[in-house]
Tab-separated table of C-alpha atoms in Angstrom:
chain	number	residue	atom	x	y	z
A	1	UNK	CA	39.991	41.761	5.600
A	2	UNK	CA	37.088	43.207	4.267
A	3	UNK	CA	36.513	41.067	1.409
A	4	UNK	CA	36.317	38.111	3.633
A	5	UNK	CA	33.754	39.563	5.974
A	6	UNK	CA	31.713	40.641	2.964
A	7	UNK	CA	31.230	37.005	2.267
A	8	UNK	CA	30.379	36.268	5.860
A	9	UNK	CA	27.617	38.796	6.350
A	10	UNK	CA	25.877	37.373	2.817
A	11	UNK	CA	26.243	33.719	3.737
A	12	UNK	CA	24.712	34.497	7.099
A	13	UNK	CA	21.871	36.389	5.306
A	14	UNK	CA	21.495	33.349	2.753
A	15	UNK	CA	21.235	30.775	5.802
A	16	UNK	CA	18.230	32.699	7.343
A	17	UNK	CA	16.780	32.911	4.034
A	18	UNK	CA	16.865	28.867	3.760
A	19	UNK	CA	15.803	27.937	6.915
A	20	UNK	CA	12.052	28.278	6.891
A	21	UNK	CA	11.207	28.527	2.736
A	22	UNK	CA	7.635	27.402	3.109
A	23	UNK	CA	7.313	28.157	6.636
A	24	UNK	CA	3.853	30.146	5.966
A	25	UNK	CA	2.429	27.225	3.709
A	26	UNK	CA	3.419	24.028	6.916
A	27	UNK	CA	1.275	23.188	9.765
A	28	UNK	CA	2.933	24.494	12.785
A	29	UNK	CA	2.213	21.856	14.601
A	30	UNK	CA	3.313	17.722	13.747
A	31	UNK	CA	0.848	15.771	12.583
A	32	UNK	CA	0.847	11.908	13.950
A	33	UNK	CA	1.298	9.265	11.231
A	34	UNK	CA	-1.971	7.399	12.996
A	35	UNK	CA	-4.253	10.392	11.754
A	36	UNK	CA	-2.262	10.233	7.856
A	37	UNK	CA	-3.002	6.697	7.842
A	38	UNK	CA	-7.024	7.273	8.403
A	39	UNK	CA	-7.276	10.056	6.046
A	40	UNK	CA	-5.423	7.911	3.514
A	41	UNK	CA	-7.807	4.741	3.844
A	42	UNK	CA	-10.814	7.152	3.890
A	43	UNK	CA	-9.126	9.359	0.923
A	44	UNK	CA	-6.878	7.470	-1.448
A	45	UNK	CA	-7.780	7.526	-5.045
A	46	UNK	CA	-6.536	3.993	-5.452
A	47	UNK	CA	-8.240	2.444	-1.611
A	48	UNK	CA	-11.514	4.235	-3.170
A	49	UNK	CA	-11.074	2.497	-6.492
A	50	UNK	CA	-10.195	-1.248	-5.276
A	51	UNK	CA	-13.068	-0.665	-2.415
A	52	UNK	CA	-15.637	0.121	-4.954
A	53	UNK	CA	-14.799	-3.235	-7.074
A	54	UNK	CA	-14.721	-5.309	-4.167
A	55	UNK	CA	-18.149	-4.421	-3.215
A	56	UNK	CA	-19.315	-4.920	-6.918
A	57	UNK	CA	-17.513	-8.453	-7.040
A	58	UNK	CA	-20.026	-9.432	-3.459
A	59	UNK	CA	-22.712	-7.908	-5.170
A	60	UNK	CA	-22.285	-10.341	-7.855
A	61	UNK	CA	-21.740	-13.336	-6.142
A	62	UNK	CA	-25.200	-14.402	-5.842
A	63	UNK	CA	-25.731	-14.114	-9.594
A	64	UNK	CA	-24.445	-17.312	-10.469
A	65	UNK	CA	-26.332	-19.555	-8.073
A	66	UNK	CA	-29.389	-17.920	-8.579
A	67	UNK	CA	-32.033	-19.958	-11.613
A	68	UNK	CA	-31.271	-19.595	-15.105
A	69	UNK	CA	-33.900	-16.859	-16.955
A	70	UNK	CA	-37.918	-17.661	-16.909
A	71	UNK	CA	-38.759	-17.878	-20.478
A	72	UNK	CA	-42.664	-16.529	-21.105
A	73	UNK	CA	-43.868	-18.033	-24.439
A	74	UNK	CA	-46.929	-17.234	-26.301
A	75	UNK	CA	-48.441	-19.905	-29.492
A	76	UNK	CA	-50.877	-19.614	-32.105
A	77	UNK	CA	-51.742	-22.009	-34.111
A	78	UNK	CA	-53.384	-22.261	-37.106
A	79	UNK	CA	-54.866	-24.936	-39.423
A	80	UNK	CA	-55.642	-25.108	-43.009
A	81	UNK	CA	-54.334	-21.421	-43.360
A	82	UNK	CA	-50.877	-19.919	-43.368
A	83	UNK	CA	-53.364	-16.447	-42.122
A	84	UNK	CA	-53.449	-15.916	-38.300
A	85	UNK	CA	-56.382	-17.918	-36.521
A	86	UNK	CA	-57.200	-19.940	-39.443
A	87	UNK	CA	-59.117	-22.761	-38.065
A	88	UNK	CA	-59.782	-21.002	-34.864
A	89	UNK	CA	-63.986	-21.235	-34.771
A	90	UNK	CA	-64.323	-24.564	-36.951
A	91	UNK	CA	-61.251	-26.972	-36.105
A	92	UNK	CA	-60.474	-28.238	-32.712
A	93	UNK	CA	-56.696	-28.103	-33.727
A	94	UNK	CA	-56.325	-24.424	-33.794
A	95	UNK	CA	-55.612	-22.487	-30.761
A	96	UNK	CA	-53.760	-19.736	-28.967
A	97	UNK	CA	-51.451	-20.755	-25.926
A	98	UNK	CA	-49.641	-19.148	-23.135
A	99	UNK	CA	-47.007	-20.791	-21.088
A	100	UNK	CA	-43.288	-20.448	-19.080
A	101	UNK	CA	-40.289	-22.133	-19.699
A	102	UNK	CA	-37.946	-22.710	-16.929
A	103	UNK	CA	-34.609	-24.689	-16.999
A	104	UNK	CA	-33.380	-26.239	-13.329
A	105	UNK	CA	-29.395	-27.555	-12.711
A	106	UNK	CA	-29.052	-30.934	-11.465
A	107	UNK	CA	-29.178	-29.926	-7.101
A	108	UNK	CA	-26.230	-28.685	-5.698
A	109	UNK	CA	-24.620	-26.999	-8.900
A	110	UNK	CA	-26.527	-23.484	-7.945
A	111	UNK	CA	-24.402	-23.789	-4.470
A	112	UNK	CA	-21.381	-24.176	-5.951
A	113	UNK	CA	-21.768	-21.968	-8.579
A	114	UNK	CA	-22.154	-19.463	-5.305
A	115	UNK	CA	-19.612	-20.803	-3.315
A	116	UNK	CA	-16.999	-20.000	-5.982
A	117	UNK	CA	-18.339	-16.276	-7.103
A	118	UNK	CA	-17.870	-15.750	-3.178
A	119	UNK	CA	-15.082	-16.706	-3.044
A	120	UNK	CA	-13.815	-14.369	-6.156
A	121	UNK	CA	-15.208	-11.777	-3.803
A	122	UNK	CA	-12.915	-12.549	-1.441
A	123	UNK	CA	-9.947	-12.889	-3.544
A	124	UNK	CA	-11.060	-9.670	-4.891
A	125	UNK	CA	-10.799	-8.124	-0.913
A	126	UNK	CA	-7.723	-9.398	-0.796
A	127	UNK	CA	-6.167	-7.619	-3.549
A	128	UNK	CA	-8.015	-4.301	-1.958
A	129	UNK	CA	-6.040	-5.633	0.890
A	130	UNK	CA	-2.511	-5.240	-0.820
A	131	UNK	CA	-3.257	-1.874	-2.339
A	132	UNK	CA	-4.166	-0.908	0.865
A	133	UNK	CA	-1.126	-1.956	2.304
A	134	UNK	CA	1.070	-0.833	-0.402
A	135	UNK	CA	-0.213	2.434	-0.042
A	136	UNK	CA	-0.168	2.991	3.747
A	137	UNK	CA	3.506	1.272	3.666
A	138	UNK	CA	4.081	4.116	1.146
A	139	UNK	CA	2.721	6.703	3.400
A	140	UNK	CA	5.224	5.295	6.199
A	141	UNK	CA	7.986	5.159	4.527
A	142	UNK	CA	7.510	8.682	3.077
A	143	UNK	CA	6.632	10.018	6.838
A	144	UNK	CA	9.857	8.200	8.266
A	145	UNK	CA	11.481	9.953	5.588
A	146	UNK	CA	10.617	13.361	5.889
A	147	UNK	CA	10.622	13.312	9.419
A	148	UNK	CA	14.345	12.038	8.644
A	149	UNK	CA	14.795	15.205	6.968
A	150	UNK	CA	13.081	17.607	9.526
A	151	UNK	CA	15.304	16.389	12.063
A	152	UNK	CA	18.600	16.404	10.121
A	153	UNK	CA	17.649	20.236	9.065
A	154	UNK	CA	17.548	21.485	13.072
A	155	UNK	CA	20.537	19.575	13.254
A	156	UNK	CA	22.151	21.617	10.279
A	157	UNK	CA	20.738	24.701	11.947
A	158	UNK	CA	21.984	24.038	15.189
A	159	UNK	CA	25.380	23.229	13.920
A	160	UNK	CA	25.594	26.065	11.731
A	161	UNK	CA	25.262	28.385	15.107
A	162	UNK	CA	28.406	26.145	16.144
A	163	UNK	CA	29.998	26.690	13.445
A	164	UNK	CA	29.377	30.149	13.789
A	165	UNK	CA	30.456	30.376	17.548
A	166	UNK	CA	33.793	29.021	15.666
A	167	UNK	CA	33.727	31.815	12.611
A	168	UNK	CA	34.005	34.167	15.513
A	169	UNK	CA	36.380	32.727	17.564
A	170	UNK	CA	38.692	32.554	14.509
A	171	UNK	CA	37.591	36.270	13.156
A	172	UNK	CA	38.975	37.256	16.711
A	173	UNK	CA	42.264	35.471	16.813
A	174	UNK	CA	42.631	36.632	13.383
A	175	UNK	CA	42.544	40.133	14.313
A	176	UNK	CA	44.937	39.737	17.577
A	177	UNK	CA	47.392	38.251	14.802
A	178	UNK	CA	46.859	34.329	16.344
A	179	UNK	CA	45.156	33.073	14.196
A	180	UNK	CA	45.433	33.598	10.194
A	181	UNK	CA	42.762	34.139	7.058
A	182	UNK	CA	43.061	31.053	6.147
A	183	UNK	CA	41.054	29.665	9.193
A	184	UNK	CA	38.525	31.815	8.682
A	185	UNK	CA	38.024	30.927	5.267
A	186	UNK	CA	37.935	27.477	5.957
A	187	UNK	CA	34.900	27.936	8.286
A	188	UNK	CA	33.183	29.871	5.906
A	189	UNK	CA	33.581	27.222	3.321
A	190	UNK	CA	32.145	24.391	5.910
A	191	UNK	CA	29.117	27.198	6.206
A	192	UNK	CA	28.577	27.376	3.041
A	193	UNK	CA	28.770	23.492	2.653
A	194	UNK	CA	25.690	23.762	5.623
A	195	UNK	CA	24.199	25.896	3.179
A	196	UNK	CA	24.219	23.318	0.855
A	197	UNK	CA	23.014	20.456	2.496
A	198	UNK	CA	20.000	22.234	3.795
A	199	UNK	CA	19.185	23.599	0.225
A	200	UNK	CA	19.028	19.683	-0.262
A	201	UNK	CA	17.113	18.925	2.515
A	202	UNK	CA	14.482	21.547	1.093
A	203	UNK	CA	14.244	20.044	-2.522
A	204	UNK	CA	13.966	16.492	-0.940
A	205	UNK	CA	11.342	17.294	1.248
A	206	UNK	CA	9.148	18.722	-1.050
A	207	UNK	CA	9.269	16.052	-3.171
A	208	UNK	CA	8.194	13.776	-0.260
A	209	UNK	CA	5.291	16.274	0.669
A	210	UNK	CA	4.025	16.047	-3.079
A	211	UNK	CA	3.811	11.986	-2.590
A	212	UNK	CA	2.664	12.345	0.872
A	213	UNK	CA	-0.317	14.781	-0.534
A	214	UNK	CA	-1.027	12.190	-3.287
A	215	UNK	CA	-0.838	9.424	-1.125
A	216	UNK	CA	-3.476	11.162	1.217
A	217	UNK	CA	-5.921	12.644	-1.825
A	218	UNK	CA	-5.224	16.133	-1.038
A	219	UNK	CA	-4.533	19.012	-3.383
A	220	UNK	CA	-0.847	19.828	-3.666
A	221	UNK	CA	-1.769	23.362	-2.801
A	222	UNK	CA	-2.715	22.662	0.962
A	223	UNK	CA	-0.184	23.150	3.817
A	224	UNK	CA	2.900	20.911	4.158
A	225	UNK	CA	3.204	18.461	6.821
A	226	UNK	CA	5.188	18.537	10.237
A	227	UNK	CA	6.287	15.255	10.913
A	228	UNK	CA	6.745	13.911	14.676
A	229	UNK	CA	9.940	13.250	15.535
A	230	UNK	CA	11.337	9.965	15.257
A	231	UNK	CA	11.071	7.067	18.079
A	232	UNK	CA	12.817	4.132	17.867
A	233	UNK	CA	10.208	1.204	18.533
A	234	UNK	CA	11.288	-2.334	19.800
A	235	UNK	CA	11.389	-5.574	18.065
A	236	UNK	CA	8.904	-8.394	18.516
A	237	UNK	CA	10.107	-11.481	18.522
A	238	UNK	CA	11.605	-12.891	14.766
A	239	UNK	CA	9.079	-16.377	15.328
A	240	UNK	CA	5.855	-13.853	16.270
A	241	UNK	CA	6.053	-12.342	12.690
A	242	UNK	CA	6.769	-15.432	10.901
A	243	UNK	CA	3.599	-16.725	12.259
A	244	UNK	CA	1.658	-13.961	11.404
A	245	UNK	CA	2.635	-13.834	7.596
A	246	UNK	CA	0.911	-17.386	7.746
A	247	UNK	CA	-1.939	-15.474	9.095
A	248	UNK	CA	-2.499	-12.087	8.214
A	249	UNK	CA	-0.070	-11.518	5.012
A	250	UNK	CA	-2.662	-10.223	2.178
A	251	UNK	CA	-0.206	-11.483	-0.728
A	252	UNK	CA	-0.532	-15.030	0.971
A	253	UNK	CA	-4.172	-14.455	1.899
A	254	UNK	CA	-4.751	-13.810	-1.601
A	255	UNK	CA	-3.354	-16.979	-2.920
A	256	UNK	CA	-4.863	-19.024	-0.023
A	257	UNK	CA	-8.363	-17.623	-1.230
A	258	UNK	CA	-7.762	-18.755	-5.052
A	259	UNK	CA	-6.554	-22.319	-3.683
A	260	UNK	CA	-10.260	-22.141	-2.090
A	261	UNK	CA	-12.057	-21.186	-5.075
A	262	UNK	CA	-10.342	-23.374	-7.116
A	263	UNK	CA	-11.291	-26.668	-5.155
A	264	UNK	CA	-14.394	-25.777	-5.641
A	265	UNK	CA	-14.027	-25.074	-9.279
A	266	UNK	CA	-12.911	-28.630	-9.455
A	267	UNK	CA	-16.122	-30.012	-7.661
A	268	UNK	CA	-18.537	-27.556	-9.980
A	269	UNK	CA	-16.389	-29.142	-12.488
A	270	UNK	CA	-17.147	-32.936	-11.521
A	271	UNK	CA	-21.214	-32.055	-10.969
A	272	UNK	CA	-21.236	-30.838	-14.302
A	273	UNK	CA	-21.154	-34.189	-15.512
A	274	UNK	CA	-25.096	-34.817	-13.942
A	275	UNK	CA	-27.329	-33.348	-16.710
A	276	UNK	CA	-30.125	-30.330	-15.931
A	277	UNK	CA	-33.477	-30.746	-16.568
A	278	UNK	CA	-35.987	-28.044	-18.360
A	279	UNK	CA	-39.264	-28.293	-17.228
A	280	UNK	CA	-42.331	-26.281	-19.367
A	281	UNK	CA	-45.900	-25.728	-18.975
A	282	UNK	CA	-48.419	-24.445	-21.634
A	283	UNK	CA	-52.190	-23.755	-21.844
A	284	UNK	CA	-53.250	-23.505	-25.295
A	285	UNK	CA	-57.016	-22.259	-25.882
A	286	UNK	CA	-59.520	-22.996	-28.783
A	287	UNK	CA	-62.786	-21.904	-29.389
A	288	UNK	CA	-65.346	-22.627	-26.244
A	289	UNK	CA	-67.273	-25.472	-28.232
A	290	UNK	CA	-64.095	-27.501	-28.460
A	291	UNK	CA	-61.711	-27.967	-24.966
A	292	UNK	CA	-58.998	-26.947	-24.031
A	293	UNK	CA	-55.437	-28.216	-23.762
A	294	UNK	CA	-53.117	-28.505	-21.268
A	295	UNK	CA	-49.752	-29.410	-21.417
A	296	UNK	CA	-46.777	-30.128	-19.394
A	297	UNK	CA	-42.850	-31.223	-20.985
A	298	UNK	CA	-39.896	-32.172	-18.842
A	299	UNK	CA	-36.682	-32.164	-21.009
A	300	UNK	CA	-33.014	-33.310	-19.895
A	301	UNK	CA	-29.989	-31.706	-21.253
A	302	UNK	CA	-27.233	-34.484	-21.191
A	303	UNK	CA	-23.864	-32.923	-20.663
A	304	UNK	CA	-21.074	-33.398	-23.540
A	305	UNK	CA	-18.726	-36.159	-21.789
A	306	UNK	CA	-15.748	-34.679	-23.695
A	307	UNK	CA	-15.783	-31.124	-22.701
A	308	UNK	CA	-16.412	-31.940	-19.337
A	309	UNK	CA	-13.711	-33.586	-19.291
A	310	UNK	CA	-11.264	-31.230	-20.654
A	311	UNK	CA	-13.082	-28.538	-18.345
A	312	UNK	CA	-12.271	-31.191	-15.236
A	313	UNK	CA	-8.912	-31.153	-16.092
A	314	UNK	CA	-8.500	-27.504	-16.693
A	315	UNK	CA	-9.287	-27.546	-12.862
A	316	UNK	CA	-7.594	-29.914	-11.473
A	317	UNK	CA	-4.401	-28.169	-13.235
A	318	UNK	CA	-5.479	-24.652	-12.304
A	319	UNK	CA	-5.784	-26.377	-8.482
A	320	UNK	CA	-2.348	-27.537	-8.520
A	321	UNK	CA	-1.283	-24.466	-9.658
A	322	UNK	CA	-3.002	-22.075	-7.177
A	323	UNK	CA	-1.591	-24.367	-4.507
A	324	UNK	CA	1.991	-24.169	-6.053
A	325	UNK	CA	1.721	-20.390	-6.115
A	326	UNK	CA	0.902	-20.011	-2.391
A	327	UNK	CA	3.613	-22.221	-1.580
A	328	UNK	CA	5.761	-20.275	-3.037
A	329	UNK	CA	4.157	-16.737	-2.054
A	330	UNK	CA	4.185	-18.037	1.597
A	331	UNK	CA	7.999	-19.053	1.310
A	332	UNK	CA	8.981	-15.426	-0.369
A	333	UNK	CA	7.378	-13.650	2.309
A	334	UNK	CA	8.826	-15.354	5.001
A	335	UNK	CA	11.998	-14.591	3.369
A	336	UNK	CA	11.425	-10.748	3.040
A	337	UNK	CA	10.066	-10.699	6.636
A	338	UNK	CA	13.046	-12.202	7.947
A	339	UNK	CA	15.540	-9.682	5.835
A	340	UNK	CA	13.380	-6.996	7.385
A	341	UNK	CA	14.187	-8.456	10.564
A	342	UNK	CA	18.117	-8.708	10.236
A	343	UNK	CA	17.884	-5.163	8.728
A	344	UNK	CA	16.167	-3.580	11.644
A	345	UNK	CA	17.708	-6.034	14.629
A	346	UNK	CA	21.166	-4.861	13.066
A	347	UNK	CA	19.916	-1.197	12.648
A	348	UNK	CA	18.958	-1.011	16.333
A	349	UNK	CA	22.381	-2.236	17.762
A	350	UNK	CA	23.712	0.707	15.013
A	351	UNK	CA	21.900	3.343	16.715
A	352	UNK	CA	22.969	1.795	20.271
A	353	UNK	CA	26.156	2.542	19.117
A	354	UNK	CA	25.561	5.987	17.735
A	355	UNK	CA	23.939	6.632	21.263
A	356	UNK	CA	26.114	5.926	23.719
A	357	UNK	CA	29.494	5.698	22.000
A	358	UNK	CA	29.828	7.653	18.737
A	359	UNK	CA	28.128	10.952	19.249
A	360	UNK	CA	29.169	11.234	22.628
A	361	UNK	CA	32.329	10.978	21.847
A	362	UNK	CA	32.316	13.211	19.567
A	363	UNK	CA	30.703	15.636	21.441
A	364	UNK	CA	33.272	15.311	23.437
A	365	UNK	CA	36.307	15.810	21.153
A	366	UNK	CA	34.683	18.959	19.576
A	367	UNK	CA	34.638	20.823	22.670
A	368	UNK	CA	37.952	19.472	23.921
A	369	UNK	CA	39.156	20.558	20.843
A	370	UNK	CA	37.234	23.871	20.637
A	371	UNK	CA	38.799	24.582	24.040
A	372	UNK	CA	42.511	23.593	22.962
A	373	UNK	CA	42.177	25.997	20.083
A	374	UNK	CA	40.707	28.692	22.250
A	375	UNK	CA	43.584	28.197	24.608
A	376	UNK	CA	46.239	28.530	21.219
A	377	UNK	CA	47.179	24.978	22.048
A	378	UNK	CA	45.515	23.284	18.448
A	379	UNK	CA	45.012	24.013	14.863
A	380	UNK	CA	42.189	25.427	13.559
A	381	UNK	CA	42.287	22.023	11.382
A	382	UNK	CA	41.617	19.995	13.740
A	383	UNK	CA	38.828	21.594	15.268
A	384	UNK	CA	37.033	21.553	12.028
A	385	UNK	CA	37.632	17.983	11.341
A	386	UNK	CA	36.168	17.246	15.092
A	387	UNK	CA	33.192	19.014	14.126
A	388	UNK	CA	32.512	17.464	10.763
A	389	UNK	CA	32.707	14.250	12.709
A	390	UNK	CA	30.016	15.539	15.265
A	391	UNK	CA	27.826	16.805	12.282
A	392	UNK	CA	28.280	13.570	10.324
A	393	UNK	CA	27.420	11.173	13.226
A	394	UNK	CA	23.909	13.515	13.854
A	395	UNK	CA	22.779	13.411	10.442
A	396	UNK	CA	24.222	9.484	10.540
A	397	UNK	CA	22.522	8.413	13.464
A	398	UNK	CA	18.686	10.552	12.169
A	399	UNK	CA	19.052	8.481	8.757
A	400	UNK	CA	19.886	4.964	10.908
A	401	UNK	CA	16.775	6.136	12.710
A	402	UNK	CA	14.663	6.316	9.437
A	403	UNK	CA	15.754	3.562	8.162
A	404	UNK	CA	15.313	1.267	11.287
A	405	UNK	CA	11.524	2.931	10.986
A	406	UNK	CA	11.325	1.792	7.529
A	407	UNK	CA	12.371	-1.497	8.016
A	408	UNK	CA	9.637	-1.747	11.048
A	409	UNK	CA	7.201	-0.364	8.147
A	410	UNK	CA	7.907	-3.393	5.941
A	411	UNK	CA	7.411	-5.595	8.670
A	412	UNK	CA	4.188	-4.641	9.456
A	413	UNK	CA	3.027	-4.601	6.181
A	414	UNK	CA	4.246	-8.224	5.499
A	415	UNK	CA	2.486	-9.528	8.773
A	416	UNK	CA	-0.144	-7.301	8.939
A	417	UNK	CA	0.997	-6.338	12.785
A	418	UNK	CA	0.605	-3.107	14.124
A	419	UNK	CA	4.176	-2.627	16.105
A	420	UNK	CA	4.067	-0.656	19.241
């Protein structure tokens, strides 16, 4: 008898000890996933990183339109002397000249040369657009997780002061000689199996407050997170979100912005066939008893027929291509966003269940059955096994929960919708 309330008393201890680890180091009260999600776009390593090239890729957009280089140019000529002003004072041939060399593209090749660095600016925001996405859908899914896990551990706790309503009920029947060791025993086992699962809990969530930390740019030293519990939000309509991939998806923004810039490509392409011109002015002076000269020199570069060619074609290819991929970018989210939606229409009718039938239920049968075994009219067996059914539908119906959030997560990162 003693032995087996020795182990009691230390698994009791052991629970207390596991129930608040890194109480001191968490933030008594929940933060909202709305605040995370501004500290991450105004923190994140990676937002900071694809920000920072995006505005580098506008800032360079006007480069290519703008005129080639002005080329300065200073002459000196000399006559009947290799030797520097030879001929300067005595021949009207020698002189010293100044002028500027500028080259001009046939007109409208400067605005398309624009048009398409813009528009690699914008396919460059888009693809700060995904990593944003990807991260915050990151942060969601890690929030949904761990709040997963904060739940399911005051479930554990609350069900471990059932359990140990039961220890004593058992302890007591033992000791009137109904009841036997055995059945007290067996509770202690399903404590310590409590035990376990929350010593689980703890190493998971840790792990998701070291990503969550990361995720957010903060030192893995500052408090851990409370998560708000978890709220199941309602479905929009399947044809809403399919419509707003078309719209707001970055993946399929992204590809819509390189079909853009290259149709453009392939009308640059086309004007390159019309040559440039060079045009060049030069004052060259002599000595003031001969005059001076003045001279002006339009050249035209003639494009190479050939390599224009192949570079037309290059484009037209790339074109097809670009087009091609956002076809099939468009197709692959529409897929993924109706998965999401099967997954998350099916999860909801899950927790329906969980809500009014299952747990219920089995709320029901545990105390039914904690009664009949109070009243020497069950098994100690079967009051267990009602509540490990109880316990498993809880933690069941918290992960359904999380997952249903998740799925809701994807969704809005796919269409770029904020669900209510």
């Amino acid at each position: 008898m003693k032995a087996f309330l020795i182990v009691l008393v230390s698994t009791s201890a052991f629970c207390v000890g596991l129930q608040s680890p890194d109480a001191e180091h968490t933030a008594s009260m929940p933060t909202s996933l709305s605040s995370l999600i501004v500290e991450a776009q105004q923190n994140n390593p990676d937002i900071q990183t694809v920000g920072h090239e995006y505005r580098a890729a506008q800032s360079g957009a006007k480069a290519p339109g703008a005129l080639p280089d002005t080329e300065l140019m200073l002459q000196q000529f000399s006559v009947g002397s290799p030797k520097p002003f030879a001929g300067y004072i005595n021949s009207e041939f020698a002189y010293v000249g100044i002028g500027a060399s500028q080259s001009l593209p046939w007109p409208g090749k400067r605005a398309l040369r624009t048009e398409v660095a813009v528009l690699g600016a914008e396919s460059v925001r888009e693809q700060a657009a995904i990593t944003t996405r990807t991260v915050i859908e990151s942060l969601k899914v890690a929030y949904f997780k761990l709040s997963y896990l904060q739940q399911t551990l005051s479930v554990l706790l609350r069900d471990d002061e059932l359990l140990g309503e039961m220890e004593q009920i058992a302890e007591s029947r033992y000791r009137v000689g109904q009841g036997n060791q055995a059945e007290v025993l067996k509770a202690q086992l399903q404590h310590t199996r409590i035990l376990q699962e929350i010593t689980t809990h703890h190493r998971e969530a840790g792990q998701l407050q070291a990503q969550i930390k990361q995720l957010l740019g903060r030192e893995q030293t500052t408090p851990d997170i409370m998560a708000e519990p978890l709220k199941e939000r309602p479905l929009p309509p399947s044809s809403d979100l399919l419509e707003s991939v078309r719209q707001h998806n970055p993946e399929v923004a992204f590809r819509g912005q390189l079909v853009k810039r290259s149709d453009k490509e392939v009308e640059l392409a086309r004007k390159e066939f019309l040559p440039d011109f060079g045009l060049q002015y030069m004052y060259q002076n002599t000595d003031r008893k001969f005059r001076d000269y003045y001279m002006l020199t339009l050249s035209v570069t003639l494009p190479n027929r050939g390599r224009r060619k192949a570079e037309l074609a290059a484009a037209v290819e790339d074109g097809k291509m670009a087009a091609s991929a956002l076809t099939a970018e468009l197709q692959r989210r529409l897929a993924e966003v109706q998965g999401q939606y099967v997954a998350a229409q099916t999860s909801a009718e899950q927790l329906k269940i969980y809500r009014e039938g299952l747990i219920p239920q089995a709320e029901a049968t545990y105390r039914a059955s904690l009664a009949a075994y109070q009243a020497n009219r069950q098994d100690f067996g079967t009051l267990l096994s009602s509540f490990r059914d109880l316990l498993d539908f809880q933690e069941q119906y918290q992960k359904e929960l999380s997952e249903h959030e998740e799925a809701l997560a994807h969704l809005e990162s796919l269409t770029g919708m904020e669900l209510p």
